[in-house]
Amino acid sequence: MSAVEARVAQLEEIFLRFELKAESDADNKTGGPLVPRARHYELAQALKEAGWTSYVAVVASHWLEEKKGETVVDVEHFEVATALRSVGAGTLVAKWRVRLELNEDIDSLFPLFAGADWQEREQYDLVGVSFKGHPDLRRLMMPDEWVGHPLRKDYAIETGCAPWR
Amino acid sequence: MAVAETPPAAPVTPAAQATPIAPVTQVAASTGPLVPSGPPRDGPIPPIRAARTPRTDCKPTKAFVPEPHLDLSTYEADADLMTLSLGPQHPSTHGVFRVVLYLDGEQIVKAVPYPGYLHRGVEKLCEKLMASNITPIIDKNDYVAPMTNEQAVNMAFESLMGVEVPVRARYLRTVLAETQRVASHLLWLGTFGMDLGGALGGGTSLFMWCFRERELILDLFENLTGCRFHYNTHTVGGNRHDVPAGWPEMLHRTLGAIDERLDQYLGMLEHPIFSARTKGVGVIDADLALELGLTGPLLRASGVDHDLRRDAPYHAYAEVDLKVFVEDAGDCWARSKVRIEEMRESIRISRILVDNLPPGPICSTKPLKMVGQHKLPPGQVYVGIETPRGELGTWLIGGGANKGSSPYRLKIRSPSLHACAVIPYVLPGCSLSDAIAILGSLDPVMGEVDR
């Protein structure tokens, strides 16, 4: 059993413990399994203890209301995907997604991973997802007085901005 | 405390007060030695600055626990707390970046970085463009190593679309990535010498030497792609420019010349002034490095044996026996050592692979003729590769409402962002002059931090 296979087996075992569908990394083009919001922090903690010690990224995306004809298929929501990496031989990325309704927030991973600090600030700034428990949730890229979150789908590219002072 | 204890300024002597300042008269050009104008002065010259008793308690008075979110109202300063805004135009920030430093004497108490001056909205822009249009824009992200940027984003597209890359293109990509790594590290070494001032051969000498050799590599890339800097040579499914006649020999000549000079650079690491300025300065321990998501030379200098080229091989890295350099100290010196050793290894790999370039096509897709030729299927992929600065990841979401050839969401996980995020942890407790050395050793590229 190679180092990669061992890691894959370990990841599948952890995902099964969280009642998630285990997916192999090779043809996994879903961005990882959907995790309930309440278990997001718990899963990150379990993965950190199992050796996924390096913080990779958090990606928030905004999904508009989807309609098929007149019927609403899906309401407007956010999706927050997180990735952690195990280091050394057989390195493997563990990915999972959390679906958020518009008024919901998600637990910050800052207490576990210091690298989540700036990544979460960036996603808050650009997409507008709120991270609960973040010590310093300010805008990272845009100026403090900026209105709106540029990476939302209803934010037009041609939005005007006040001159920089 | 220190301010209260300093003696009052020495009173200005009455003699100096009484003597009016003589107007500057033109010195006669004719004869005689130069004499100061004005009447001769009796007695000693009054000191320009009041004498100060030297502080005897000038030592790091507090055993410092770096606290990035330190509440300054609870901090008891020895002297007055001074706020210093380093940047956004300071040369040692290697771009446009501001760090607000709170200083207690010479010691940094808290550092608050403010990135975002180079934010251009690349991720938003990419949601309107196709893969072939995105490549030249991604070039400008890490403008010190554009080749690896192109590779990262194109590999994400290939992964989502399920496109195979021919063997020849995989070899060529490896050669380009490794050659680019040498160029990027050379630029870092030159600017690091500038940051340290006279420590490495005095100011600009090292900078000029490194740029002299980097020019040779840019010539090499110009010969291949026609561009010296923003190459746009990678595409979905392979490369656009095949190796011209005589290019492998040119690469051997260039890299061989650089390889000879690397010994001189390694010798510089032992220079006493360089050692004094970098050894034990800015130590990042392995746990913090992992937690913060540091990658690349920064992580390896902290003693973590991790390299995506060896541990999760892509391109043609599985075909070569890559040696990974690890240093345990985690200080500026270790980071310098790892980078210089990496250059030598990159040169070795490039020279092996360019000799073994397999024949065949360099691209598996047809040249783009019309909009929408390459459809992006729905799905999400994450692809991370090892650039000169660490793991550059691309999170690509296809499908969604776009349903065309442009991504629904493209997120770039840049290693420089995490390198800058380490600043609030490392700078507290250091002196101001160490801060410049630490910033230089992190090697961030601001175009990649702010995107």
Coordinates of C-alpha atoms in Angstrom, one line a residue:
Chain A
M1 CA 0.0 0.0 0.0
S2 CA 1.6 3.2 -1.1
A3 CA 1.6 6.4 1.0
V4 CA -1.2 8.0 -1.2
E5 CA -3.4 4.9 -0.9
A6 CA -3.0 5.0 2.9
R7 CA -4.0 8.6 3.0
V8 CA -7.0 8.0 0.8
A9 CA -8.2 5.2 3.0
Q10 CA -7.7 7.3 6.1
L11 CA -9.7 10.2 4.5
E12 CA -12.5 7.8 3.6
E13 CA -12.6 6.5 7.1
I14 CA -13.0 10.0 8.5
F15 CA -15.7 10.9 6.0
L16 CA -17.6 7.7 6.8
R17 CA -17.4 8.7 10.5
F18 CA -19.2 11.9 9.6
E19 CA -21.7 9.9 7.5
L20 CA -20.4 11.5 4.3
K21 CA -20.1 9.8 0.9
A22 CA -16.4 9.0 0.5
E23 CA -15.1 10.0 -2.9
S24 CA -11.8 9.2 -4.4
D25 CA -9.6 12.1 -5.3
A26 CA -8.8 11.1 -8.8
D27 CA -12.2 11.6 -10.5
N28 CA -13.7 13.8 -7.8
K29 CA -15.0 16.8 -9.6
T30 CA -17.6 17.8 -7.1
G31 CA -15.4 19.8 -4.7
G32 CA -15.9 17.3 -2.0
P33 CA -19.0 16.2 0.0
L34 CA -21.6 18.5 1.4
V35 CA -21.3 18.8 5.1
P36 CA -24.0 20.2 7.5
R37 CA -23.1 23.6 8.8
A38 CA -23.1 22.5 12.4
R39 CA -20.4 19.8 11.8
H40 CA -18.0 22.0 9.7
Y41 CA -15.7 22.9 12.6
E42 CA -15.8 19.3 14.0
L43 CA -14.7 17.8 10.7
A44 CA -11.8 20.2 10.4
Q45 CA -10.7 19.3 13.9
A46 CA -10.9 15.6 13.2
L47 CA -8.9 16.1 10.0
K48 CA -6.3 18.2 11.8
E49 CA -5.8 15.5 14.4
A50 CA -5.5 12.8 11.7
G51 CA -2.7 14.6 9.9
W52 CA -4.2 17.2 7.6
T53 CA -2.2 19.9 9.3
S54 CA -1.6 22.4 6.5
Y55 CA -4.2 25.0 5.6
V56 CA -4.9 25.4 1.9
A57 CA -7.9 27.6 1.1
V58 CA -11.5 28.5 1.7
V59 CA -13.6 29.4 -1.4
A60 CA -17.0 31.0 -1.1
S61 CA -19.3 31.2 -4.1
H62 CA -22.6 32.9 -4.6
W63 CA -25.4 31.0 -6.3
L64 CA -28.4 32.9 -7.6
E65 CA -32.0 31.6 -7.7
E66 CA -32.3 28.9 -10.3
K67 CA -35.5 28.5 -12.3
K68 CA -36.8 25.9 -14.7
G69 CA -39.7 27.5 -16.5
E70 CA -41.8 29.0 -13.7
T71 CA -40.8 26.6 -10.9
V72 CA -38.0 27.6 -8.6
V73 CA -35.4 24.7 -8.5
D74 CA -33.0 26.3 -6.1
V75 CA -33.1 29.4 -3.9
E76 CA -30.3 32.0 -3.7
H77 CA -27.5 30.7 -1.4
F78 CA -23.8 30.5 -0.7
E79 CA -21.4 27.6 -0.8
V80 CA -18.2 27.6 1.2
A81 CA -15.6 25.0 0.3
T82 CA -12.6 24.3 2.5
A83 CA -9.4 22.5 1.6
L84 CA -6.7 21.1 3.9
R85 CA -3.6 19.2 3.0
S86 CA -1.6 16.5 4.6
V87 CA 2.1 17.1 4.3
G88 CA 5.0 14.8 3.3
A89 CA 4.9 11.7 1.3
G90 CA 1.6 10.9 -0.2
T91 CA 0.2 14.4 0.3
L92 CA -3.5 14.6 -0.2
V93 CA -6.0 17.4 -0.2
A94 CA -9.2 17.0 1.9
K95 CA -12.0 19.0 0.5
W96 CA -15.6 19.6 1.6
R97 CA -18.4 22.1 1.0
V98 CA -20.9 23.7 3.3
R99 CA -24.2 25.2 2.0
L100 CA -25.3 28.4 3.6
E101 CA -28.6 30.2 3.3
L102 CA -28.3 34.0 2.8
N103 CA -28.7 34.9 6.5
E104 CA -26.5 32.1 7.9
D105 CA -22.9 32.3 9.0
I106 CA -20.2 29.6 9.3
D107 CA -17.8 28.8 12.0
S108 CA -14.4 30.3 11.5
L109 CA -11.5 27.9 11.4
F110 CA -9.1 30.5 12.9
P111 CA -8.9 28.7 16.3
L112 CA -7.5 25.6 14.5
F113 CA -5.6 27.2 11.6
A114 CA -4.0 30.6 11.8
G115 CA -3.9 30.6 8.0
A116 CA -7.7 30.9 7.9
D117 CA -7.3 34.5 9.2
W118 CA -6.6 36.2 5.9
Q119 CA -8.4 33.7 3.7
E120 CA -11.6 34.2 5.6
R121 CA -11.2 37.9 5.6
E122 CA -10.8 37.8 1.8
Q123 CA -13.9 35.7 1.3
Y124 CA -15.9 38.0 3.6
D125 CA -14.7 41.0 1.7
L126 CA -15.3 39.7 -1.8
V127 CA -18.3 37.4 -1.4
G128 CA -19.8 38.6 1.9
V129 CA -20.0 35.4 3.8
S130 CA -19.8 35.9 7.6
F131 CA -17.4 33.8 9.7
K132 CA -18.5 33.3 13.3
G133 CA -15.7 33.5 15.8
H134 CA -13.1 35.3 13.6
P135 CA -11.2 37.7 15.8
D136 CA -10.7 40.4 13.2
L137 CA -13.2 40.2 10.4
R138 CA -12.3 43.3 8.3
R139 CA -12.1 43.8 4.6
L140 CA -8.8 42.6 3.1
M141 CA -8.6 43.7 -0.5
M142 CA -11.2 46.5 -0.9
P143 CA -11.1 49.8 0.9
D144 CA -13.0 49.9 4.2
E145 CA -15.7 52.3 2.9
W146 CA -16.5 50.0 -0.1
V147 CA -20.2 49.1 -0.5
G148 CA -21.1 45.7 -1.6
H149 CA -19.2 42.5 -2.3
P150 CA -17.7 42.3 -5.8
L151 CA -17.6 38.5 -6.3
R152 CA -21.4 38.2 -5.9
K153 CA -23.2 37.3 -9.0
D154 CA -25.6 40.2 -8.8
Y155 CA -22.7 42.7 -8.6
A156 CA -22.1 44.1 -12.0
I157 CA -18.5 44.6 -13.3
E158 CA -19.3 48.1 -14.4
T159 CA -20.2 49.3 -10.8
G160 CA -18.9 52.8 -10.3
C161 CA -16.7 53.7 -7.4
A162 CA -15.9 56.8 -5.6
P163 CA -12.4 58.2 -6.3
W164 CA -9.8 56.9 -3.9
R165 CA -8.8 59.4 -1.1
Chain B
M1 CA 10.1 56.3 32.3
A2 CA 13.0 56.9 30.0
V3 CA 11.8 60.2 29.0
A4 CA 11.5 61.4 32.5
E5 CA 14.9 60.3 33.5
T6 CA 16.9 61.9 30.8
P7 CA 18.7 65.0 32.1
P8 CA 17.4 68.4 30.9
A9 CA 19.1 69.6 27.7
A10 CA 22.4 71.3 28.2
P11 CA 21.8 75.1 28.3
V12 CA 23.0 76.9 25.2
T13 CA 26.1 78.8 26.1
P14 CA 25.7 82.6 26.4
A15 CA 28.6 83.1 24.1
A16 CA 26.9 81.2 21.3
Q17 CA 23.7 83.1 21.9
A18 CA 25.4 86.5 21.7
T19 CA 27.3 85.8 18.5
P20 CA 25.0 86.5 15.6
I21 CA 25.2 84.1 12.7
A22 CA 27.5 85.6 10.1
P23 CA 26.2 85.8 6.6
V24 CA 27.8 83.4 4.2
T25 CA 30.3 85.3 2.2
Q26 CA 31.8 84.1 -1.0
V27 CA 35.2 82.6 -0.5
A28 CA 37.7 84.5 -2.5
A29 CA 38.8 82.4 -5.4
S30 CA 42.3 83.9 -5.4
T31 CA 44.6 82.5 -2.7
G32 CA 45.0 81.0 0.7
P33 CA 43.5 78.1 2.4
L34 CA 39.8 77.8 3.0
V35 CA 38.9 79.5 6.3
P36 CA 35.4 79.5 7.9
S37 CA 33.7 82.8 7.4
G38 CA 32.7 84.9 10.3
P39 CA 34.6 86.0 13.4
P40 CA 36.8 83.5 15.1
R41 CA 35.1 81.6 17.9
D42 CA 36.4 81.4 21.4
G43 CA 36.1 78.3 23.5
P44 CA 34.6 74.9 22.6
I45 CA 32.0 74.5 19.9
P46 CA 28.6 73.9 21.6
P47 CA 27.2 70.5 20.9
I48 CA 24.6 70.3 18.2
R49 CA 22.4 68.0 20.2
A50 CA 22.0 67.9 23.9
A51 CA 24.0 65.2 25.5
R52 CA 21.9 62.2 26.5
T53 CA 22.7 59.7 29.1
P54 CA 22.7 56.4 27.3
R55 CA 19.9 54.0 28.3
T56 CA 21.2 51.1 30.2
D57 CA 18.0 49.1 30.0
C58 CA 18.1 48.9 26.2
K59 CA 17.4 45.2 26.0
P60 CA 14.3 43.2 25.0
T61 CA 12.7 43.8 28.4
K62 CA 9.8 41.4 27.9
A63 CA 10.0 37.8 27.1
F64 CA 7.9 38.2 24.0
V65 CA 5.0 36.1 23.0
P66 CA 3.9 37.1 19.5
E67 CA 0.3 38.0 19.6
P68 CA -1.0 39.1 16.2
H69 CA -4.2 40.5 17.6
L70 CA -2.6 42.2 20.6
D71 CA -4.8 44.8 22.3
L72 CA -2.5 47.8 22.5
S73 CA -4.4 49.4 25.3
T74 CA -3.3 46.6 27.7
Y75 CA 0.3 46.8 26.7
E76 CA 2.7 48.6 29.1
A77 CA 5.4 50.2 27.0
D78 CA 8.8 51.1 28.4
A79 CA 9.0 54.2 26.3
D80 CA 6.3 56.0 24.3
L81 CA 4.7 53.7 21.8
M82 CA 5.6 54.9 18.3
T83 CA 3.6 54.1 15.2
L84 CA 5.5 53.7 12.0
S85 CA 3.9 53.1 8.7
L86 CA 6.3 51.0 6.6
G87 CA 5.2 51.4 3.0
P88 CA 3.2 51.3 0.8
Q89 CA 6.0 52.7 -1.3
H90 CA 8.9 51.3 0.8
P91 CA 11.4 49.4 -1.4
S92 CA 11.7 46.5 1.0
T93 CA 8.1 45.6 0.7
H94 CA 8.8 44.5 -2.9
G95 CA 5.7 46.1 -4.3
V96 CA 2.9 48.1 -2.9
F97 CA 2.3 46.9 0.6
R98 CA 1.9 48.7 4.0
V99 CA 2.8 47.4 7.4
V100 CA 1.9 49.5 10.4
L101 CA 4.5 48.9 13.1
Y102 CA 4.0 49.8 16.7
L103 CA 7.4 50.3 18.2
D104 CA 8.5 50.3 21.8
G105 CA 11.9 51.8 21.4
E106 CA 13.6 49.7 18.7
Q107 CA 11.4 46.7 19.5
I108 CA 8.4 45.9 17.4
V109 CA 5.3 45.3 19.6
K110 CA 2.7 44.8 17.0
A111 CA 2.6 44.7 13.2
V112 CA -0.6 45.2 11.2
P113 CA -0.2 44.5 7.5
Y114 CA -2.5 46.2 5.0
P115 CA -2.5 44.5 1.6
G116 CA -4.9 45.3 -1.2
Y117 CA -3.1 48.2 -3.0
L118 CA -2.7 46.0 -6.1
H119 CA -6.1 44.5 -6.1
R120 CA -7.3 44.4 -9.7
G121 CA -10.3 42.1 -9.5
V122 CA -8.7 39.3 -11.5
E123 CA -11.1 36.7 -10.2
K124 CA -14.1 38.7 -11.1
L125 CA -12.7 39.4 -14.6
C126 CA -12.0 35.7 -15.2
E127 CA -15.7 35.0 -14.8
K128 CA -16.3 36.7 -18.1
L129 CA -13.4 35.2 -20.1
M130 CA -12.4 31.9 -21.7
A131 CA -9.4 29.8 -20.7
S132 CA -7.3 31.2 -23.6
N133 CA -8.1 34.8 -22.5
I134 CA -7.4 34.0 -18.8
T135 CA -3.9 32.7 -19.4
P136 CA -2.3 36.1 -20.3
I137 CA -4.1 37.8 -17.4
I138 CA -2.9 35.2 -14.9
D139 CA 0.6 36.0 -16.1
K140 CA 0.4 39.3 -14.4
N141 CA -0.4 37.8 -11.0
D142 CA 3.0 36.6 -10.0
Y143 CA 5.0 38.7 -12.4
V144 CA 8.3 37.3 -11.2
A145 CA 7.4 33.7 -12.3
P146 CA 4.7 34.0 -15.0
M147 CA 5.4 30.5 -16.4
T148 CA 4.2 28.7 -13.3
N149 CA 1.1 30.9 -13.1
E150 CA 0.0 29.9 -16.5
Q151 CA 0.6 26.3 -15.8
A152 CA -1.5 26.4 -12.6
V153 CA -4.5 27.8 -14.2
N154 CA -4.3 25.7 -17.4
M155 CA -3.9 22.5 -15.4
A156 CA -7.1 23.3 -13.6
F157 CA -8.9 23.7 -16.9
E158 CA -7.4 20.5 -18.2
S159 CA -8.4 18.7 -15.0
L160 CA -12.0 19.9 -15.2
M161 CA -12.4 19.3 -19.0
G162 CA -10.6 16.0 -18.9
V163 CA -8.0 17.0 -21.4
E164 CA -4.8 14.9 -21.7
V165 CA -1.4 16.7 -22.1
P166 CA 1.1 15.0 -24.5
V167 CA 4.3 13.7 -23.1
R168 CA 6.5 16.2 -25.0
A169 CA 4.5 19.2 -23.5
R170 CA 4.7 17.7 -20.0
Y171 CA 8.5 17.6 -20.3
L172 CA 8.7 21.0 -21.8
R173 CA 6.5 22.4 -19.1
T174 CA 8.8 20.9 -16.5
V175 CA 11.9 22.5 -18.1
L176 CA 10.2 25.9 -18.3
A177 CA 9.0 25.7 -14.7
E178 CA 12.4 24.8 -13.3
T179 CA 14.2 27.4 -15.4
Q180 CA 11.6 29.9 -14.2
R181 CA 12.4 28.9 -10.7
V182 CA 16.0 29.8 -11.2
A183 CA 15.1 33.2 -12.6
S184 CA 12.7 33.9 -9.8
H185 CA 15.1 32.9 -7.1
L186 CA 17.8 35.0 -8.7
L187 CA 15.5 38.0 -8.5
W188 CA 14.8 37.3 -4.9
L189 CA 18.6 37.0 -4.1
G190 CA 19.3 40.3 -5.8
T191 CA 16.6 42.2 -4.0
F192 CA 17.4 40.5 -0.7
G193 CA 21.0 41.8 -1.1
M194 CA 19.5 45.3 -1.6
D195 CA 17.4 44.9 1.6
L196 CA 20.4 43.9 3.6
G197 CA 22.2 47.0 2.4
G198 CA 26.0 46.5 2.6
A199 CA 25.8 42.9 3.9
L200 CA 26.2 41.3 0.5
G201 CA 28.9 43.0 -1.4
G202 CA 27.6 46.5 -0.8
G203 CA 24.3 47.6 -2.0
T204 CA 23.7 47.0 -5.7
S205 CA 26.5 44.7 -6.7
L206 CA 24.7 41.6 -5.9
F207 CA 21.5 43.0 -7.5
M208 CA 23.4 43.6 -10.7
W209 CA 25.0 40.2 -10.7
C210 CA 21.7 38.4 -10.2
F211 CA 20.0 40.5 -12.9
R212 CA 22.9 39.8 -15.3
E213 CA 22.2 36.1 -15.0
R214 CA 18.4 36.5 -15.0
E215 CA 18.7 38.3 -18.3
L216 CA 20.2 35.2 -19.8
I217 CA 17.2 33.2 -18.8
L218 CA 14.8 35.9 -20.2
D219 CA 16.8 35.6 -23.5
L220 CA 16.1 31.9 -23.4
F221 CA 12.4 32.4 -22.9
E222 CA 12.3 35.1 -25.6
N223 CA 13.9 32.7 -28.0
L224 CA 11.2 30.2 -27.3
T225 CA 8.0 32.3 -27.0
G226 CA 8.9 35.7 -28.5
C227 CA 8.2 37.4 -25.1
R228 CA 10.6 38.3 -22.4
F229 CA 8.2 38.5 -19.6
H230 CA 4.5 37.7 -20.1
Y231 CA 4.8 34.6 -22.2
N232 CA 1.2 33.3 -22.8
T233 CA 2.8 30.1 -24.0
H234 CA 0.6 27.5 -22.2
T235 CA -2.8 26.6 -23.4
V236 CA -5.4 24.0 -22.5
G237 CA -3.9 20.7 -23.6
G238 CA -0.3 21.7 -24.0
N239 CA 2.0 24.4 -25.1
R240 CA 1.8 26.8 -28.1
H241 CA 5.5 27.1 -28.9
D242 CA 7.7 24.2 -29.7
V243 CA 11.4 24.2 -29.1
P244 CA 13.3 26.0 -31.9
A245 CA 16.5 24.7 -33.4
G246 CA 19.5 25.2 -31.1
W247 CA 17.4 25.9 -28.0
P248 CA 18.6 23.0 -25.9
E249 CA 22.2 24.0 -26.5
M250 CA 21.4 27.6 -25.6
L251 CA 19.8 26.3 -22.4
H252 CA 22.8 24.2 -21.5
R253 CA 25.1 27.2 -22.1
T254 CA 23.0 29.5 -20.0
L255 CA 22.4 27.2 -17.1
G256 CA 26.0 25.9 -17.1
A257 CA 27.2 29.5 -16.7
I258 CA 24.7 30.2 -13.8
D259 CA 25.6 26.9 -12.1
E260 CA 29.3 27.9 -11.9
R261 CA 28.4 31.2 -10.2
L262 CA 26.1 29.5 -7.7
D263 CA 29.1 28.5 -5.7
Q264 CA 30.0 32.2 -5.2
Y265 CA 26.5 32.8 -3.9
L266 CA 26.7 29.9 -1.5
G267 CA 30.0 31.2 -0.2
M268 CA 28.3 34.5 0.5
L269 CA 26.1 32.8 3.1
E270 CA 29.1 32.3 5.2
H271 CA 30.0 35.9 5.1
P272 CA 30.2 37.2 8.7
I273 CA 28.0 40.2 8.2
F274 CA 25.4 38.2 6.2
S275 CA 25.3 35.6 9.0
A276 CA 24.9 38.2 11.7
R277 CA 22.0 39.8 9.9
T278 CA 20.1 36.6 9.1
K279 CA 21.0 33.8 11.6
G280 CA 18.4 33.5 14.3
V281 CA 16.3 36.3 12.8
G282 CA 12.7 35.8 12.0
V283 CA 12.3 32.2 13.2
I284 CA 9.2 30.5 12.1
D285 CA 8.7 27.1 13.7
A286 CA 7.3 24.2 11.9
D287 CA 3.9 24.1 13.6
L288 CA 3.2 27.8 12.9
A289 CA 4.4 27.4 9.3
L290 CA 1.9 24.5 8.8
E291 CA -1.0 26.1 10.5
L292 CA -0.5 29.3 8.5
G293 CA -0.4 27.4 5.3
L294 CA 3.1 28.4 4.4
T295 CA 4.5 26.4 1.5
G296 CA 7.5 26.1 -0.7
P297 CA 11.0 27.3 0.5
L298 CA 9.4 28.9 3.6
L299 CA 8.0 25.6 4.8
R300 CA 11.1 23.6 3.9
A301 CA 13.3 26.1 5.8
S302 CA 11.3 25.4 8.9
G303 CA 12.1 21.8 8.8
V304 CA 9.1 20.3 7.1
D305 CA 10.0 17.9 4.3
H306 CA 7.3 18.7 1.8
D307 CA 7.4 19.4 -1.9
L308 CA 4.5 18.9 -4.3
R309 CA 6.9 18.1 -7.1
R310 CA 8.1 15.0 -5.3
D311 CA 5.1 14.1 -3.1
A312 CA 2.3 14.6 -5.7
P313 CA 4.2 14.6 -9.0
Y314 CA 2.7 16.4 -11.9
H315 CA 4.2 17.3 -15.3
A316 CA 7.2 15.0 -15.7
Y317 CA 8.5 15.2 -12.2
A318 CA 7.8 11.5 -11.7
E319 CA 10.6 10.8 -14.3
V320 CA 13.4 12.5 -12.4
D321 CA 14.8 11.9 -9.0
L322 CA 14.2 15.2 -7.3
K323 CA 16.3 16.1 -4.3
V324 CA 14.5 18.3 -1.7
F325 CA 16.4 20.6 0.6
V326 CA 15.3 21.0 4.1
E327 CA 16.7 23.3 6.8
D328 CA 15.7 23.1 10.4
A329 CA 16.5 26.6 11.7
G330 CA 13.5 28.4 10.2
D331 CA 15.3 31.7 10.2
C332 CA 16.3 34.1 7.3
W333 CA 19.5 32.3 6.8
A334 CA 17.8 28.9 6.4
R335 CA 15.4 30.4 3.8
S336 CA 18.3 31.8 1.8
K337 CA 20.2 28.5 1.9
V338 CA 17.1 26.5 0.8
R339 CA 16.5 28.9 -2.2
I340 CA 20.1 28.8 -3.4
E341 CA 20.3 25.0 -3.1
E342 CA 17.0 24.8 -5.0
M343 CA 18.4 26.8 -7.9
R344 CA 21.2 24.2 -8.3
E345 CA 18.7 21.3 -8.2
S346 CA 16.5 23.1 -10.8
I347 CA 19.4 23.6 -13.1
R348 CA 20.2 19.9 -12.8
I349 CA 16.7 18.8 -13.6
S350 CA 16.3 21.2 -16.5
R351 CA 19.4 19.9 -18.1
I352 CA 18.4 16.3 -17.8
L353 CA 14.9 16.8 -19.1
V354 CA 15.8 19.0 -22.1
D355 CA 18.2 16.2 -23.2
N356 CA 15.4 13.7 -23.0
L357 CA 12.6 15.6 -24.7
P358 CA 10.4 13.0 -26.3
P359 CA 9.2 13.5 -29.9
G360 CA 5.6 14.1 -30.7
P361 CA 3.0 16.8 -30.6
I362 CA 3.1 19.5 -28.0
C363 CA -0.7 20.2 -27.8
S364 CA -3.6 17.8 -27.8
T365 CA -6.3 20.4 -28.5
K366 CA -6.9 22.2 -31.8
P367 CA -6.0 25.9 -31.8
L368 CA -8.9 28.0 -30.7
K369 CA -10.9 29.3 -33.7
M370 CA -14.3 30.3 -32.2
V371 CA -15.9 31.3 -29.0
G372 CA -17.3 28.3 -27.1
Q373 CA -15.1 25.7 -28.8
H374 CA -14.0 24.5 -25.4
K375 CA -17.0 24.0 -23.1
L376 CA -16.5 23.9 -19.4
P377 CA -18.5 21.0 -17.8
P378 CA -20.1 21.6 -14.4
G379 CA -18.0 20.6 -11.5
Q380 CA -15.3 21.8 -9.1
V381 CA -11.6 21.0 -9.1
Y382 CA -8.7 22.1 -7.1
V383 CA -5.2 21.8 -8.6
G384 CA -2.1 22.9 -6.7
I385 CA 1.4 23.1 -8.1
E386 CA 4.8 24.0 -6.6
T387 CA 5.8 27.4 -7.8
P388 CA 9.0 29.2 -6.7
R389 CA 7.0 30.6 -3.8
G390 CA 5.1 27.5 -2.8
E391 CA 1.8 25.9 -3.5
L392 CA -0.2 27.9 -6.1
G393 CA -3.6 26.5 -6.2
T394 CA -6.5 27.1 -8.6
W395 CA -10.0 26.3 -7.5
L396 CA -12.2 26.2 -10.6
I397 CA -16.0 26.0 -10.6
G398 CA -17.5 25.3 -14.0
G399 CA -21.1 25.2 -15.1
G400 CA -23.5 27.2 -13.0
A401 CA -25.4 30.0 -14.7
N402 CA -22.5 30.6 -17.1
K403 CA -23.0 27.3 -19.0
G404 CA -20.3 28.3 -21.5
S405 CA -16.5 28.3 -21.7
S406 CA -15.9 30.8 -18.9
P407 CA -15.6 29.6 -15.3
Y408 CA -18.4 30.2 -12.8
R409 CA -15.9 31.0 -10.1
L410 CA -12.1 31.0 -10.2
K411 CA -10.2 31.3 -6.9
I412 CA -6.4 31.5 -6.8
R413 CA -4.8 30.3 -3.7
S414 CA -1.6 32.3 -3.7
P415 CA 1.4 31.3 -1.6
S416 CA 2.5 34.9 -1.2
L417 CA -0.8 35.7 0.7
H418 CA 0.1 33.2 3.3
A419 CA 3.8 34.5 3.4
C420 CA 2.4 38.0 4.2
A421 CA 0.0 36.6 6.8
V422 CA 3.0 35.4 8.8
I423 CA 4.2 39.0 9.3
P424 CA 2.1 39.7 12.5
Y425 CA 3.5 36.5 14.0
V426 CA 7.1 37.0 13.3
L427 CA 7.8 40.7 13.5
P428 CA 6.8 41.3 17.2
G429 CA 9.8 41.1 19.3
C430 CA 12.3 41.9 16.5
S431 CA 14.0 45.2 16.0
L432 CA 13.2 47.5 13.1
S433 CA 16.3 46.6 11.1
D434 CA 15.5 42.9 11.4
A435 CA 12.0 43.6 10.0
I436 CA 13.5 44.6 6.7
A437 CA 15.6 41.4 6.5
I438 CA 12.5 39.3 7.4
L439 CA 10.3 40.9 4.8
G440 CA 12.9 40.3 2.2
S441 CA 13.4 36.7 3.1
L442 CA 9.7 36.0 2.8
D443 CA 9.9 36.9 -0.9
P444 CA 6.3 37.9 -1.4
V445 CA 5.0 39.2 -4.8
M446 CA 2.3 41.7 -4.2
G447 CA 0.6 41.1 -7.6
E448 CA -0.2 37.6 -6.3
V449 CA -1.2 38.7 -2.8
D450 CA -3.8 41.2 -4.0
R451 CA -4.8 39.7 -7.4

